[in-house]
CSV table of C-alpha atoms in Angstrom, one decimal:
chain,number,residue,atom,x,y,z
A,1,UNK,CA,0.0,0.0,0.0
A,2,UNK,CA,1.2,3.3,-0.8
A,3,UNK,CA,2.4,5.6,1.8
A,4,UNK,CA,1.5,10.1,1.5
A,5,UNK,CA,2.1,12.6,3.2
A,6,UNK,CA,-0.9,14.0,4.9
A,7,UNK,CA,-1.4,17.0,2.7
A,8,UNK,CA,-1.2,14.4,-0.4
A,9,UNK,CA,-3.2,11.8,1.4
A,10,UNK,CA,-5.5,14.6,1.9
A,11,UNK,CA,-5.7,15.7,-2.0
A,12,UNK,CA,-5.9,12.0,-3.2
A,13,UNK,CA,-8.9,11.7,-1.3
A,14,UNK,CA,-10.3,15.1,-2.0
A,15,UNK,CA,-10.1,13.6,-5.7
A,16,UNK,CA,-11.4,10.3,-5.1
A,17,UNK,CA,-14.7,11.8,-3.6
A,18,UNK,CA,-14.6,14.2,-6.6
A,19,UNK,CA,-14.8,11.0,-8.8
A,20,UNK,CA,-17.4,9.0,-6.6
A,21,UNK,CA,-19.5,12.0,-6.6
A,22,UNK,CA,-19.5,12.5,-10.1
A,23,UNK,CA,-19.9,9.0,-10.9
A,24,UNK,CA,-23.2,8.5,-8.5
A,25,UNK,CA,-24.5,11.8,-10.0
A,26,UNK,CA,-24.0,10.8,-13.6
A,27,UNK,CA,-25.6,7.1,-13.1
A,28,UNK,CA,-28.8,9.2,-11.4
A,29,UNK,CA,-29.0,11.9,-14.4
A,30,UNK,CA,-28.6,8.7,-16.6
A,31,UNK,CA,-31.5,6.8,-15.0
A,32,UNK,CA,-33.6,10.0,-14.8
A,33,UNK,CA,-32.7,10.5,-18.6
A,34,UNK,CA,-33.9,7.0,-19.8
A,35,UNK,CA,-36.9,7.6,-18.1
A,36,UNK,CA,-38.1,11.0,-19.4
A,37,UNK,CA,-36.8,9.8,-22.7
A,38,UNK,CA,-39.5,6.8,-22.2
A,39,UNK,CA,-42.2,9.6,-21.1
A,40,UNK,CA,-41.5,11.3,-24.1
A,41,UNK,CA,-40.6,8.7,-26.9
A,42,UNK,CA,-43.8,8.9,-29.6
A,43,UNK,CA,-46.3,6.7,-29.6
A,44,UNK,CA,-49.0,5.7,-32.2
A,45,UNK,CA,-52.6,5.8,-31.1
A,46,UNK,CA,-54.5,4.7,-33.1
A,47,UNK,CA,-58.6,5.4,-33.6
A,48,UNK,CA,-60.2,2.7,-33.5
A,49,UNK,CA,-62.9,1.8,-35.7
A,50,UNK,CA,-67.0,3.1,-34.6
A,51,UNK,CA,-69.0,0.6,-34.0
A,52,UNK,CA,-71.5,-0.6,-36.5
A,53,UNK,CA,-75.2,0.3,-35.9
A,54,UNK,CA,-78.1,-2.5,-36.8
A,55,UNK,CA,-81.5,-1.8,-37.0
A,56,UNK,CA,-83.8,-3.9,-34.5
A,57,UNK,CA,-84.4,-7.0,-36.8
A,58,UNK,CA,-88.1,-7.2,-38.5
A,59,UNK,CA,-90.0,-9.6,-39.9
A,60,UNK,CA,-92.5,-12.2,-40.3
A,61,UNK,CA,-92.3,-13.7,-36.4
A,62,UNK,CA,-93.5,-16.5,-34.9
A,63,UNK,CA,-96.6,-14.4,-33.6
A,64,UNK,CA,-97.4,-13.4,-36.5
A,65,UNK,CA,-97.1,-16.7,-38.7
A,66,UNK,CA,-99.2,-18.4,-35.6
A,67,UNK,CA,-102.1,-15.7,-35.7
A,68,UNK,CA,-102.2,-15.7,-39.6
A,69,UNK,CA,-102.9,-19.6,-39.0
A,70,UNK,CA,-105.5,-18.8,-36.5
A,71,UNK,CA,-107.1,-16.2,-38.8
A,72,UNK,CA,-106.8,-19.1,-41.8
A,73,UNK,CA,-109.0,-21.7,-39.6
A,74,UNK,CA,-111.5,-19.2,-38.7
A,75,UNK,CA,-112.0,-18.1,-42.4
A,76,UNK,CA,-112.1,-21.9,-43.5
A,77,UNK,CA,-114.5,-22.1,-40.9
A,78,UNK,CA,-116.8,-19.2,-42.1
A,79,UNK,CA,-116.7,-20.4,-45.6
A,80,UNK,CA,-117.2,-23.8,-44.9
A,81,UNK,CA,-120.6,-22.4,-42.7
A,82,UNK,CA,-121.1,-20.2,-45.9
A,83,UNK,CA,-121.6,-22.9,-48.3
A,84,UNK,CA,-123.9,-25.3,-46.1
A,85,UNK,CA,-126.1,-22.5,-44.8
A,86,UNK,CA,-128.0,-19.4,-45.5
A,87,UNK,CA,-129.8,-16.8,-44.1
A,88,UNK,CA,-128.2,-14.1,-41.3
A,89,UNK,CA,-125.7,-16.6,-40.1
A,90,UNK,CA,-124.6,-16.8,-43.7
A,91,UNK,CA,-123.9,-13.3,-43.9
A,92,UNK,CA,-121.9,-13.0,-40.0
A,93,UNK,CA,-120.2,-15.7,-41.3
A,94,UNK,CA,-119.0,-13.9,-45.1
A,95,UNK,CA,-118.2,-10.9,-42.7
A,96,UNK,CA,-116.4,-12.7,-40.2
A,97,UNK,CA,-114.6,-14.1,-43.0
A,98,UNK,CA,-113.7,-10.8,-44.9
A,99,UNK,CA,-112.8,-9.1,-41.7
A,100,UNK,CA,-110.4,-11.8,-40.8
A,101,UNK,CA,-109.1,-11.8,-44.5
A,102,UNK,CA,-108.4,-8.2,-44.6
A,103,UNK,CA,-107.4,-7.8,-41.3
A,104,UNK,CA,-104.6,-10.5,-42.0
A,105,UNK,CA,-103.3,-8.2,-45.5
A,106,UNK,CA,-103.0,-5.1,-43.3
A,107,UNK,CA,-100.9,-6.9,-41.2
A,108,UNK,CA,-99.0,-8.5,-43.8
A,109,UNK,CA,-99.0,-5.0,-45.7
A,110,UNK,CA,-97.4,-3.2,-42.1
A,111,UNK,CA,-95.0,-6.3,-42.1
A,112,UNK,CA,-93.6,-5.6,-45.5
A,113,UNK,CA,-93.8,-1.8,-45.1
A,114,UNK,CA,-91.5,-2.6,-41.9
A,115,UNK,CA,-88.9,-4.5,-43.7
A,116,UNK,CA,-88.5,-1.6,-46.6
A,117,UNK,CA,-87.9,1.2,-44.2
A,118,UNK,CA,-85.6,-1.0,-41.9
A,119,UNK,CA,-84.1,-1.7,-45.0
A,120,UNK,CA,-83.5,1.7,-45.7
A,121,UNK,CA,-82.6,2.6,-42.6
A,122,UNK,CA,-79.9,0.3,-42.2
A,123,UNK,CA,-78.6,1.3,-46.0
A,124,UNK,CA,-78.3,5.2,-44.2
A,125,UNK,CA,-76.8,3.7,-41.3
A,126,UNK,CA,-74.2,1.4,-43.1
A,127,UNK,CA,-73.6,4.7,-45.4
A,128,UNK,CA,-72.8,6.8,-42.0
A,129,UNK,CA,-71.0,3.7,-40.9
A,130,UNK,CA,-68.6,3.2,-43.8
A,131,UNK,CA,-68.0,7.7,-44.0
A,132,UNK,CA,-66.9,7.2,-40.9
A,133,UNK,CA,-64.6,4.8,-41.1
A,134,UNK,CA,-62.8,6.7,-44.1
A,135,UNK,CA,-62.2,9.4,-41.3
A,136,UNK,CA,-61.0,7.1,-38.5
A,137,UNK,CA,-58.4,5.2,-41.4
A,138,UNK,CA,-57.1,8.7,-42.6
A,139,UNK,CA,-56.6,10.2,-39.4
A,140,UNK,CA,-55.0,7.0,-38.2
A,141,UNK,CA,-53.1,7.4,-41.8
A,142,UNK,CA,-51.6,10.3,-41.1
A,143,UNK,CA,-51.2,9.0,-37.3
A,144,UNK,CA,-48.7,6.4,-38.7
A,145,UNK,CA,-47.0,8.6,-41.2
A,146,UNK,CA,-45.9,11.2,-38.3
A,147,UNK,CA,-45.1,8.1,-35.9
A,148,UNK,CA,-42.9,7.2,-38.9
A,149,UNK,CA,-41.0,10.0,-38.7
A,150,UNK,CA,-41.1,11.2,-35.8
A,151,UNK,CA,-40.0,7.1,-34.1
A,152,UNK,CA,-36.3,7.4,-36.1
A,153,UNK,CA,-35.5,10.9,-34.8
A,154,UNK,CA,-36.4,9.8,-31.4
A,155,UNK,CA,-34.2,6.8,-31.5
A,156,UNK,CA,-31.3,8.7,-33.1
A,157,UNK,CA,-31.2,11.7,-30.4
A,158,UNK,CA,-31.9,9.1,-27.8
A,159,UNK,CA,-29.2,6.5,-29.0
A,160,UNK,CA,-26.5,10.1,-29.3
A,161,UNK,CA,-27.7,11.5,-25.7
A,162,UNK,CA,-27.0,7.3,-24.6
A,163,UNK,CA,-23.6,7.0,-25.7
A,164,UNK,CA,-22.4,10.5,-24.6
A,165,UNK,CA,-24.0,10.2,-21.3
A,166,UNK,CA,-22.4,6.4,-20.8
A,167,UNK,CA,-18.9,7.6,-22.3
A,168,UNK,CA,-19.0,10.0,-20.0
A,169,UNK,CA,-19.6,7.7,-17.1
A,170,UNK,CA,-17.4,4.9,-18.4
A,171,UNK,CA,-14.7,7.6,-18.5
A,172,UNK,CA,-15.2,8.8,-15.2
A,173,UNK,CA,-15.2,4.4,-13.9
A,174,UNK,CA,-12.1,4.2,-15.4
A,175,UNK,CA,-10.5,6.7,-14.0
A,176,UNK,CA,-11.6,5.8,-10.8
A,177,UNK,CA,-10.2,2.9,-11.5
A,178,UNK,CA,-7.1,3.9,-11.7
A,179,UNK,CA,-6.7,6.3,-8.8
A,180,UNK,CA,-8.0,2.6,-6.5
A,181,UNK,CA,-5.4,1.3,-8.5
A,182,UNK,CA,-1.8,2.5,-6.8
A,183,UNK,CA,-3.7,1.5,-3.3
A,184,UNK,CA,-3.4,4.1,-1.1
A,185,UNK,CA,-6.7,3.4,0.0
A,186,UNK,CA,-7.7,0.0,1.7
A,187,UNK,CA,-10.6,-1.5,-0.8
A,188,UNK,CA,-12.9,-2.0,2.4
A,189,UNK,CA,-12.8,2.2,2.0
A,190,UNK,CA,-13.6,2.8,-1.5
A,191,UNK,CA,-16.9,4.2,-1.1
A,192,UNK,CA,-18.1,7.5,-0.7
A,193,UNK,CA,-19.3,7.2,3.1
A,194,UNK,CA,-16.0,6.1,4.3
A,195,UNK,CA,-14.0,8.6,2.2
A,196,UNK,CA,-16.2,11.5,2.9
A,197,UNK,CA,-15.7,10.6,6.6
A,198,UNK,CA,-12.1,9.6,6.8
A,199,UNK,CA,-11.0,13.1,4.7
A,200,UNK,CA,-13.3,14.7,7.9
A,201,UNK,CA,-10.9,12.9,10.1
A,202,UNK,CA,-7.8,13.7,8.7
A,203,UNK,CA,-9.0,17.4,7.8
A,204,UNK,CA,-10.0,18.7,11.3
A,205,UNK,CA,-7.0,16.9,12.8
A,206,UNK,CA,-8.6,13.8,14.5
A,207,UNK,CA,-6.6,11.9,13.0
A,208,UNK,CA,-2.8,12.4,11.3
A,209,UNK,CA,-2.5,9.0,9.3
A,210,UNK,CA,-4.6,6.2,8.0
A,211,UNK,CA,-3.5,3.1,10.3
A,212,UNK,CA,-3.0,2.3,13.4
A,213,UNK,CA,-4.6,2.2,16.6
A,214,UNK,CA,-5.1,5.9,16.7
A,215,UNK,CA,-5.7,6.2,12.7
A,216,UNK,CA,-8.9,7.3,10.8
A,217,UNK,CA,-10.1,3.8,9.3
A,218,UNK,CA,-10.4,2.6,13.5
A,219,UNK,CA,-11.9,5.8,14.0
A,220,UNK,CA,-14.2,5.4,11.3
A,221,UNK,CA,-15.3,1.7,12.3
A,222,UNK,CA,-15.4,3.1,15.8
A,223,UNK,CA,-18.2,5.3,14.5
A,224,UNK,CA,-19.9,2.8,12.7
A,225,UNK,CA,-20.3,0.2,15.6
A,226,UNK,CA,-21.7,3.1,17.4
A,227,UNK,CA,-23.9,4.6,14.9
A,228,UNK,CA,-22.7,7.9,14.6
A,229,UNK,CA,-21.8,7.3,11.1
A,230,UNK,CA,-23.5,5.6,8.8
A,231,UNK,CA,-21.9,3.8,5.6
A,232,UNK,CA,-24.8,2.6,3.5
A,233,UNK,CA,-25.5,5.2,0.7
A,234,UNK,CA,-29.6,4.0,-0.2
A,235,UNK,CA,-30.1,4.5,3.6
A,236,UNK,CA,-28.4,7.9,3.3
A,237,UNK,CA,-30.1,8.9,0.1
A,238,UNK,CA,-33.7,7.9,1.4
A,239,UNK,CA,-33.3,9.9,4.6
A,240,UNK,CA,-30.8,12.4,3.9
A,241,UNK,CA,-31.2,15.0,7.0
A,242,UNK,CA,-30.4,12.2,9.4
A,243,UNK,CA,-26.4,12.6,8.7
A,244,UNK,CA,-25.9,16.8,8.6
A,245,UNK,CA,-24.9,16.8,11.3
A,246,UNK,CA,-22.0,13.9,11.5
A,247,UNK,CA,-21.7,13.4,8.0
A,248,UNK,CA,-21.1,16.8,6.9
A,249,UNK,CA,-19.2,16.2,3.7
A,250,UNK,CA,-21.0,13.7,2.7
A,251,UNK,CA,-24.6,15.3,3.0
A,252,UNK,CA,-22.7,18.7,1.3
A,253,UNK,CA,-21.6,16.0,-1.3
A,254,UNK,CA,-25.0,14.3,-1.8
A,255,UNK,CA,-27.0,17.6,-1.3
A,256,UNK,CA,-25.3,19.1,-4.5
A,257,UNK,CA,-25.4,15.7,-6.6
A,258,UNK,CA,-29.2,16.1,-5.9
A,259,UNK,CA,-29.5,19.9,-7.0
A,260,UNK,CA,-27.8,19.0,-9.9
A,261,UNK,CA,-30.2,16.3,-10.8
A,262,UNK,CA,-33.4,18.2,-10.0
A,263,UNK,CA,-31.9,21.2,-12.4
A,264,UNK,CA,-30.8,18.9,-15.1
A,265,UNK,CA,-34.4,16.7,-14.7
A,266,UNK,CA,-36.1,19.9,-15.2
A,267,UNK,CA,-34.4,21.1,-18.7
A,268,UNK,CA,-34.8,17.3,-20.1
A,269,UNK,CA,-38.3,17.6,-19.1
A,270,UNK,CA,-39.0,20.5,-21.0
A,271,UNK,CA,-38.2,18.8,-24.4
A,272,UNK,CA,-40.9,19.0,-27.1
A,273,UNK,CA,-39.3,17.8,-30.2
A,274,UNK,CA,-38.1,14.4,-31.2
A,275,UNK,CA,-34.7,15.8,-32.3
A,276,UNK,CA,-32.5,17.0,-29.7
A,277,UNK,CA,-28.9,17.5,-28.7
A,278,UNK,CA,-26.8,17.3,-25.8
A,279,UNK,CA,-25.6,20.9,-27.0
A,280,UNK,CA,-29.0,22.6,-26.1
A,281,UNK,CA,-29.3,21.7,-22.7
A,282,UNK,CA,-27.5,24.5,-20.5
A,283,UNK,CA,-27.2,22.7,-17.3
A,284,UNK,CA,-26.7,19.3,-18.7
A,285,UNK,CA,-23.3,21.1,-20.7
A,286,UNK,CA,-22.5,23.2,-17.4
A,287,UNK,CA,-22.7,19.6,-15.4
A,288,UNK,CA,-20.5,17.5,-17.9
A,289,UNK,CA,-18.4,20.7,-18.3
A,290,UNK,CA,-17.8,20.3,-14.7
A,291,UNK,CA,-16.9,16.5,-14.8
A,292,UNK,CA,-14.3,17.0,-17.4
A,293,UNK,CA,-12.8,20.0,-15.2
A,294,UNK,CA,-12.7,17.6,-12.3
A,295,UNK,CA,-11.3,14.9,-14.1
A,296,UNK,CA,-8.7,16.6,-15.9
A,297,UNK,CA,-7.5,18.2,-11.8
A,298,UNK,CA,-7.7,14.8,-10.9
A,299,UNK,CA,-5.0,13.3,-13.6
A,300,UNK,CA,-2.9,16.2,-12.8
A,301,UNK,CA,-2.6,15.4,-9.2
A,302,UNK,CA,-2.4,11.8,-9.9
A,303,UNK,CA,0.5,11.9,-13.0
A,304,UNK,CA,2.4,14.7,-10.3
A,305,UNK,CA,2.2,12.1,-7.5
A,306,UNK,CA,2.2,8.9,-9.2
């Protein structure tokens, strides 16, 4: 393990919580991204079709075909009276006969009178039916055609915002990568509770060096068997006020990744057009601008040290 001064052991780890921070802020602006981008990404509605109207069915029913028959045995019955009699009861029975008759044609006349203008009806309705379905289909043309062109550019900005967004991060993992790599810091450490609190330490003269009975990483455990610190980040982020006041650096540290979040959230949320660039957002620029700055400081110290 590498062995600094305490001004340089100081700086490395002033830089290594740079990178943590910038990598846990990046990873949240990339989740947040994805899922505005989702929010936003076009999507084809469709109309659907109306439904078809039918007119109430008519016809020649069962009622009707079962009083026609009763109406057809009464009249054979008055003509068959008819023809073997004579007199008054000749004549009820011709009338009976001739009411029945006629009375049966009206019927069958409002029957067929029925059919025609359900017939027509359903010809006005199946005419209303089909204009309407033009509309639906062309609107739902012209649905697809702007889905069509609006779905690429989506995916294109989306698929450049990705890979600048992820290089950015991948950079910054790397990096981080390295500076773990000349192990000045025990891997148990490498997180950004424990190097937020041990650069406390070290800063307001607790402690002088690392190790050793009287060095920051048994302070720090010291703290963490007795609760005064506490080293896992979700609890931290869910319940953030809990550790101002013996976390200080690390809710100063976790305070400003969420500002700068909430600000960049706010611009991508405000996009209205399919074709974007990471060049238009102000903050998102004035973030990664930021990243770069720290990570160029960051390989300075490191090249000048290591």
């Amino acid at each position: 393990m590498n062995t600094l001064s305490k001004e340089d052991t100081m700086e490395y780890f002033k830089h290594a919580i740079d990178l943590e921070s910038s990598v846990i802020g990046q990873e949240q602006i990339i989740e947040k991204y994805k899922n505005i981008a989702e929010e936003q990404k076009p999507a084809l509605n469709l109309q659907p079709l109306p439904e078809r109207q039918y007119v109430e069915k008519v016809g020649f029913d069962f009622d009707f075909w079962f009083l026609t028959a009763l109406d057809a045995m009464w009249v054979i019955i008055a003509l068959t009276t008819l023809m073997v009699t004579s007199g008054s009861f000749a004549f009820f029975c011709f009338i009976v006969a001739a009411i029945l008759i006629v009375r049966r044609l009206l019927k069958i006349n409002k029957v067929v009178s029925d059919i025609h203008e359900a017939s027509a009806l359903q010809t006005q309705y199946d005419a209303v039916y089909a204009a309407e379905c033009e509309k639906v289909k062309a609107a739902n043309d012209r649905r697809q055609a702007n889905y069509d062109i609006d779905l690429p550019k989506w995916e294109t900005s989306n698929s450049n915002m990705l890979f600048k967004l992820n290089a950015s991060l991948a950079n910054s993992n790397e990096l981080l990568e390295q500076y773990y790599s000349v192990d000045v810091i025990f891997p148990k450490y490498r997180n950004l509770p424990a190097l937020t609190s041990i650069y406390e330490y070290l800063a307001s003269g607790r402690c002088d060096e690392l190790t050793g009975p009287n060095g920051a990483y048994n302070l720090y455990e010291l703290e963490l068997r007795q609760n005064t610190v506490i080293s896992q980040l979700n609890t931290i982020i869910s319940n953030l006020e809990q550790i101002q006041q013996n976390q200080q650096m690390l809710y100063r540290e976790l305070v400003q990744i969420t500002q700068n979040t909430r600000k960049i959230v706010g611009e991508l949320s405000a996009i209205r057009n399919y074709t974007y660039a990471m060049a238009e957002f102000t903050a998102l620029n004035a973030y990664y601008s930021g990243v770069t700055a720290a990570n160029s400081s960051a390989m300075a110290f490191y090249h000048a040290i290591f």
